[in-house]
PDB file of C-alpha atoms and ligand atoms in Angstrom:
ATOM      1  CA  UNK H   1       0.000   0.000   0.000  1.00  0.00           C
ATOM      2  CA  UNK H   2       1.459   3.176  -0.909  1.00  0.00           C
ATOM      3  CA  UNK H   3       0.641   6.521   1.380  1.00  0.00           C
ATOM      4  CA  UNK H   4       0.747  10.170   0.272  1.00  0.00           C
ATOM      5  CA  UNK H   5       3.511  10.977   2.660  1.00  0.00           C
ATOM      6  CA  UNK H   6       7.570  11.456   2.887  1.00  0.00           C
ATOM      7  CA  UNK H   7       9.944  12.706   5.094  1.00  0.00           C
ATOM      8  CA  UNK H   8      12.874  14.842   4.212  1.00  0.00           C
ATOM      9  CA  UNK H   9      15.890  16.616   5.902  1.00  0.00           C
ATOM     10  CA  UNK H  10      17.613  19.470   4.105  1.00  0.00           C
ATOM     11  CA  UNK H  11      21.669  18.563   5.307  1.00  0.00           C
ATOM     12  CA  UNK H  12      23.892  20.740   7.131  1.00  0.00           C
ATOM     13  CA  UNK H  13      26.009  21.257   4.274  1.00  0.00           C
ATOM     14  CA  UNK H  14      22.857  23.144   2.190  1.00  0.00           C
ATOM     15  CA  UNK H  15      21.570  24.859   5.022  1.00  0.00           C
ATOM     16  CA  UNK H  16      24.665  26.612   5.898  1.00  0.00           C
ATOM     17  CA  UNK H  17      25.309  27.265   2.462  1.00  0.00           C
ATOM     18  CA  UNK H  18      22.562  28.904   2.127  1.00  0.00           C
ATOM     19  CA  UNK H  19      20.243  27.108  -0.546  1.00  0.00           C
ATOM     20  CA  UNK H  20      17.540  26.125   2.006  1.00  0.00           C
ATOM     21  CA  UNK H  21      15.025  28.594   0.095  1.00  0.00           C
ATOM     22  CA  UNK H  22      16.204  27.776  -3.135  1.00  0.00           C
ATOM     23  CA  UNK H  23      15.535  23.405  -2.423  1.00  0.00           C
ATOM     24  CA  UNK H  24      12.325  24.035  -0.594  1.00  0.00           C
ATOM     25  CA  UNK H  25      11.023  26.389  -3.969  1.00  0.00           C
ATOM     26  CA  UNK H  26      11.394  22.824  -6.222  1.00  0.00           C
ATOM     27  CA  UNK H  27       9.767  20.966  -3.674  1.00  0.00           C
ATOM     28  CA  UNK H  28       6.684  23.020  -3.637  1.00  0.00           C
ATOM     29  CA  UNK H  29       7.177  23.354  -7.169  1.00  0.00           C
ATOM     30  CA  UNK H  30       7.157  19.940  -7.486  1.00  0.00           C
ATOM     31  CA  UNK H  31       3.511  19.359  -6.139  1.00  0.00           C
ATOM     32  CA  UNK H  32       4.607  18.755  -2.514  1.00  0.00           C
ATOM     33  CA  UNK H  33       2.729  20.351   0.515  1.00  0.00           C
ATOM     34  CA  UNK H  34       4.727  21.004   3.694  1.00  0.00           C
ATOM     35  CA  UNK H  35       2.687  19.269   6.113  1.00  0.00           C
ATOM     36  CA  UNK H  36       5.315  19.909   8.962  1.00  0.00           C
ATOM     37  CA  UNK H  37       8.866  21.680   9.065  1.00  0.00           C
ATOM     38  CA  UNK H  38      11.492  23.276  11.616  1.00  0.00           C
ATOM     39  CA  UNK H  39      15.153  23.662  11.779  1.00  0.00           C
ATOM     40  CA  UNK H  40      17.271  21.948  14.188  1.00  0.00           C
ATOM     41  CA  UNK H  41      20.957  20.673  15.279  1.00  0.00           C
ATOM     42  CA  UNK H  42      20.753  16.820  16.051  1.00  0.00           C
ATOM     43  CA  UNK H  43      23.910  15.347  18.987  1.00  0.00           C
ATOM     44  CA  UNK H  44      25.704  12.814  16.968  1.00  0.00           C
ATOM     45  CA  UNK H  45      23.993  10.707  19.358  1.00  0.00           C
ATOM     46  CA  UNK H  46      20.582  11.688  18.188  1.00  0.00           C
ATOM     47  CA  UNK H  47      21.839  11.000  14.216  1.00  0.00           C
ATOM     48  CA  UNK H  48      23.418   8.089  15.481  1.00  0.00           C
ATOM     49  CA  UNK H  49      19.662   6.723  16.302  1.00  0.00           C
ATOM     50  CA  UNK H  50      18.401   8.440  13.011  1.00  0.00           C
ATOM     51  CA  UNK H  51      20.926   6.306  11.084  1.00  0.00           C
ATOM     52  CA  UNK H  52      20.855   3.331  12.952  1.00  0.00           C
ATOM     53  CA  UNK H  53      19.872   1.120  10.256  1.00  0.00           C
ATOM     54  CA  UNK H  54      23.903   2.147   8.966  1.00  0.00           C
ATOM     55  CA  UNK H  55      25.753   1.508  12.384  1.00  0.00           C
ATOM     56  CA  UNK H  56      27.606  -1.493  10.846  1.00  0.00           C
ATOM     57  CA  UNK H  57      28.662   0.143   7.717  1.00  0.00           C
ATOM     58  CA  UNK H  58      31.917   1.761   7.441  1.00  0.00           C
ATOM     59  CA  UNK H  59      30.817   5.712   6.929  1.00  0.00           C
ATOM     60  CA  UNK H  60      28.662   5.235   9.704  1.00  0.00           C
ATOM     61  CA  UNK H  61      30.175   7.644  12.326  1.00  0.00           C
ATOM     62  CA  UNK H  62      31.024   9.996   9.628  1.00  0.00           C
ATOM     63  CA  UNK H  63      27.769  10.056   9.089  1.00  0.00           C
ATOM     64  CA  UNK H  64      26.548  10.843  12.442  1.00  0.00           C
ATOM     65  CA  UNK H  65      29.590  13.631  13.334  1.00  0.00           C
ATOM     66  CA  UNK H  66      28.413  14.802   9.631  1.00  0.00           C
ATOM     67  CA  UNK H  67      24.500  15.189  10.200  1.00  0.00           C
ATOM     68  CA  UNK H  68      25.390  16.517  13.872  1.00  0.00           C
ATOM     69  CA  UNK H  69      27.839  19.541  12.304  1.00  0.00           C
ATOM     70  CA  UNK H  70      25.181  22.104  11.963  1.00  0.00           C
ATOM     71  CA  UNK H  71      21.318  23.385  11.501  1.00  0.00           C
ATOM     72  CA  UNK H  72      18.845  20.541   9.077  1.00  0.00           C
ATOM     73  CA  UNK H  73      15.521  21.154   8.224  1.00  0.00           C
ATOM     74  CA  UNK H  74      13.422  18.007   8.658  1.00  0.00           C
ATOM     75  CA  UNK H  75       9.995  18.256   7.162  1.00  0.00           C
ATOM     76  CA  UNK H  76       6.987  16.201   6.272  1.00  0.00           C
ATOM     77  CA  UNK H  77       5.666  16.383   3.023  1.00  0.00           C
ATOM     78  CA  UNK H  78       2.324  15.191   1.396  1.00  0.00           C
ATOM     79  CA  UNK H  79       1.919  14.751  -2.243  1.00  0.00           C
ATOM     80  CA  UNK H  80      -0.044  11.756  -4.277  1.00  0.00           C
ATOM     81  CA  UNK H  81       2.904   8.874  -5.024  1.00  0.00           C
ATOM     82  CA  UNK H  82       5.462  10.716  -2.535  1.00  0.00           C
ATOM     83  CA  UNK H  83       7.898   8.696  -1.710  1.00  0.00           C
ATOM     84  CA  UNK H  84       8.479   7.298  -4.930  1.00  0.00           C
ATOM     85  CA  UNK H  85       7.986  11.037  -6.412  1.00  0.00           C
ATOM     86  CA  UNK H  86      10.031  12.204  -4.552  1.00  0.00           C
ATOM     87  CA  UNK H  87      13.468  10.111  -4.267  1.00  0.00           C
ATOM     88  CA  UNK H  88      12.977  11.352  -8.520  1.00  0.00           C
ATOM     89  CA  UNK H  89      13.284  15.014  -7.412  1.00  0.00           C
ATOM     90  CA  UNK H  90      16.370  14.496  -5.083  1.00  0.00           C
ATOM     91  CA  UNK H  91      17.978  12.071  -7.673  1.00  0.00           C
ATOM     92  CA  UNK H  92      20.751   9.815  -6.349  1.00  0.00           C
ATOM     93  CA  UNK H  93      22.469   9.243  -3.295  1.00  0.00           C
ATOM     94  CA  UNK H  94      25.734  10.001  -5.240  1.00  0.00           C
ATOM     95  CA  UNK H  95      25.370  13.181  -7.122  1.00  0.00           C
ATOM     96  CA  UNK H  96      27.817  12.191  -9.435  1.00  0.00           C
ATOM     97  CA  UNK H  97      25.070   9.608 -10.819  1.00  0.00           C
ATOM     98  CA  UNK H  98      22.319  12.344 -10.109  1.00  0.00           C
ATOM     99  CA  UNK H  99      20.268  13.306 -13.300  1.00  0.00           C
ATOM    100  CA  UNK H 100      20.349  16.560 -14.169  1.00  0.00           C
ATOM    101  CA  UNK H 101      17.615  18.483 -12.631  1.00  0.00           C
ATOM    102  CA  UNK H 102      17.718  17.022  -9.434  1.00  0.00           C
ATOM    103  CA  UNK H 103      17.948  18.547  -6.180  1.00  0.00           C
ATOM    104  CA  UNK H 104      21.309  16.661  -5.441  1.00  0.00           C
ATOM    105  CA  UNK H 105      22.547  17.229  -8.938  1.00  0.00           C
ATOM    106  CA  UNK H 106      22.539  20.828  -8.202  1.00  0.00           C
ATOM    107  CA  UNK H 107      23.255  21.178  -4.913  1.00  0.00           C
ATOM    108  CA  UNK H 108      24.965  18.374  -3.096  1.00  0.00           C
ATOM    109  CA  UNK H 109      28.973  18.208  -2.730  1.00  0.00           C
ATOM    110  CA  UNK H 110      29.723  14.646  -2.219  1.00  0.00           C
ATOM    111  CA  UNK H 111      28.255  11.128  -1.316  1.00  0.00           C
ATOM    112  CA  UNK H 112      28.382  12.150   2.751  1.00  0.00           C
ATOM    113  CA  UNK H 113      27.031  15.689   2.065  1.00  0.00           C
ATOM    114  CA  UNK H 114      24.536  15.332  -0.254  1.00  0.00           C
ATOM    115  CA  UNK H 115      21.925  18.270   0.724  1.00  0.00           C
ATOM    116  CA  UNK H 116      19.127  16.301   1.193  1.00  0.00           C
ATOM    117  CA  UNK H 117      17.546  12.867   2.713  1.00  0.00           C
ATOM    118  CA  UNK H 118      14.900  11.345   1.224  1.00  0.00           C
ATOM    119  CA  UNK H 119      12.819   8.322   2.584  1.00  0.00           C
ATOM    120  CA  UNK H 120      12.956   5.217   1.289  1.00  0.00           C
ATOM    121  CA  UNK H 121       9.856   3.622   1.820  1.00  0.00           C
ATOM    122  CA  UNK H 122       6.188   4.512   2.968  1.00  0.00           C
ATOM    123  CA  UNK H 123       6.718   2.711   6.338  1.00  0.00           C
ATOM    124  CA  UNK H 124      10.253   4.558   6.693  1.00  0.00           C
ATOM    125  CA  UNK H 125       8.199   7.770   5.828  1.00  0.00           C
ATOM    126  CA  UNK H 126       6.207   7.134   9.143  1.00  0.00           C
ATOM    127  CA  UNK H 127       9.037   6.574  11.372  1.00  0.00           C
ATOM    128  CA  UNK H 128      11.395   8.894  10.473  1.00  0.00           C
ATOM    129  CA  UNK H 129       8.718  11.313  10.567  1.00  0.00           C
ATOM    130  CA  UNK H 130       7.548  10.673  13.451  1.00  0.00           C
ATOM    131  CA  UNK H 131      11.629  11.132  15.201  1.00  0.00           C
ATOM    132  CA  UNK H 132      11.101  14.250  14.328  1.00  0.00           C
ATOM    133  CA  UNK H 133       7.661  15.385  15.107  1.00  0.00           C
ATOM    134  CA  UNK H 134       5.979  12.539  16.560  1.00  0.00           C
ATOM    135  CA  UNK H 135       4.547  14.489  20.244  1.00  0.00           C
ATOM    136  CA  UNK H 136       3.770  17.752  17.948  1.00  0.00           C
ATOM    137  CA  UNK H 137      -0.460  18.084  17.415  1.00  0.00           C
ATOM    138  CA  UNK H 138      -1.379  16.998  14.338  1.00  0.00           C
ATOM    139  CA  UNK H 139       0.333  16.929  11.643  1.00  0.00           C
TER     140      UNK H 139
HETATM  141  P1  LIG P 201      20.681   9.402   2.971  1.00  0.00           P
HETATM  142  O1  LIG P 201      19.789   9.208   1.813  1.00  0.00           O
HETATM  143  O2  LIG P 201      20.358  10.429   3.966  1.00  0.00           O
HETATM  144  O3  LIG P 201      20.853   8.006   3.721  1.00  0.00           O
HETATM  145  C1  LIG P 201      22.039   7.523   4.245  1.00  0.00           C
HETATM  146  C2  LIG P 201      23.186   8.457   4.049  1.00  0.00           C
HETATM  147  O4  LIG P 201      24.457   7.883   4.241  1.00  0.00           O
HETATM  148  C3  LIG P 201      23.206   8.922   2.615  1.00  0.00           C
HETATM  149  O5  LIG P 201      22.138   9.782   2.371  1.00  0.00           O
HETATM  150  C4  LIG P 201      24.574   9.538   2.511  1.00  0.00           C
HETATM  151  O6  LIG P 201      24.618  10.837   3.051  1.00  0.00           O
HETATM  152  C5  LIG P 201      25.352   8.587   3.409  1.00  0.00           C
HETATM  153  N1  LIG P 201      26.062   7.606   2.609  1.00  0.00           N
HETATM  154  C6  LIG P 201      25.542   6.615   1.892  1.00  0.00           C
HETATM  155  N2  LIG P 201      26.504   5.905   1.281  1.00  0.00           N
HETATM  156  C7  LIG P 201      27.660   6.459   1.656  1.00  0.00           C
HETATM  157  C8  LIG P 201      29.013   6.184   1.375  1.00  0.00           C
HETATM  158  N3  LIG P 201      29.356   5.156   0.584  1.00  0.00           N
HETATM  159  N4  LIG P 201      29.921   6.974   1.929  1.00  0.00           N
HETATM  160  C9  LIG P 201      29.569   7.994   2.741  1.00  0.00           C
HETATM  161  N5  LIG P 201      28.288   8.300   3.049  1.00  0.00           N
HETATM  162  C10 LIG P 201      27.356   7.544   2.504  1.00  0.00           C
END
């Protein structure tokens, strides 16, 4: 069953750099609603239990000290098809293979820093989603 929901973070390396407002403008663009969205500074604890699904790979606590470096903007976005619709805008996890067009093509700096997360999957979608706002009224 497919839902009409994703979860995103905009990386450290894009906010600081300042193309927050640019990347959210192709989003909406796109056909997504922001359902929810702030800006905060995860512990490399905190990314450490983001990423947990990583911990045995080798990049894992670059990862973490990465995601932990500075202000993301997690956000929750509704759209029909999202996830899938999505992970097309973004484009791949290496933005040397990322089409042109994509967020990541035209924003993200390397494999590690690659501007923005995009869920994987519509149960993924829930429970990353919900690290970040789950408590919050609705959303
Ligand atoms: P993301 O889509 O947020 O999910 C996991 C993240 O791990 C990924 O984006 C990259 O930032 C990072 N990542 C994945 N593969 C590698 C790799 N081979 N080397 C370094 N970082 C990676």
């Amino acid at each position: 069953m497919t839902t009409n929901r994703t979860f995103t973070m905009i990386k450290p390396d894009a906010v600081a750099e300042g193309h927050s407002g640019s990347i959210i403008k192709m989003i909406e663009e796109a056909g997504f609603r922001i359902i929810a969205v702030k800006k905060v500074q995860l512990t490399a604890e905190r990314a450490g239990q983001f990423y947990a699904v990583h911990r045995e790979r080798p990049f894992y606590q670059a990862l973490c000290d990465y995601m932990s470096s500075g202000p993301i903007i997690p956000m929750i976005l509704e759209k029909d098809n999202a996830v899938a619709d999505f992970r097309k805008l973004i484009g791949a996890t290496n933005p040397a293979q990322a089409e042109e067009g994509t967020i990541r093509k035209l924003f993200a700096k390397s494999i590690e820093a690659n501007a923005i997360h995009g869920s994987d999957s519509d149960e993924n979608a829930k429970i990353e989603g919900d690290f970040f706002f789950a408590g919050l009224e609705q959303y």
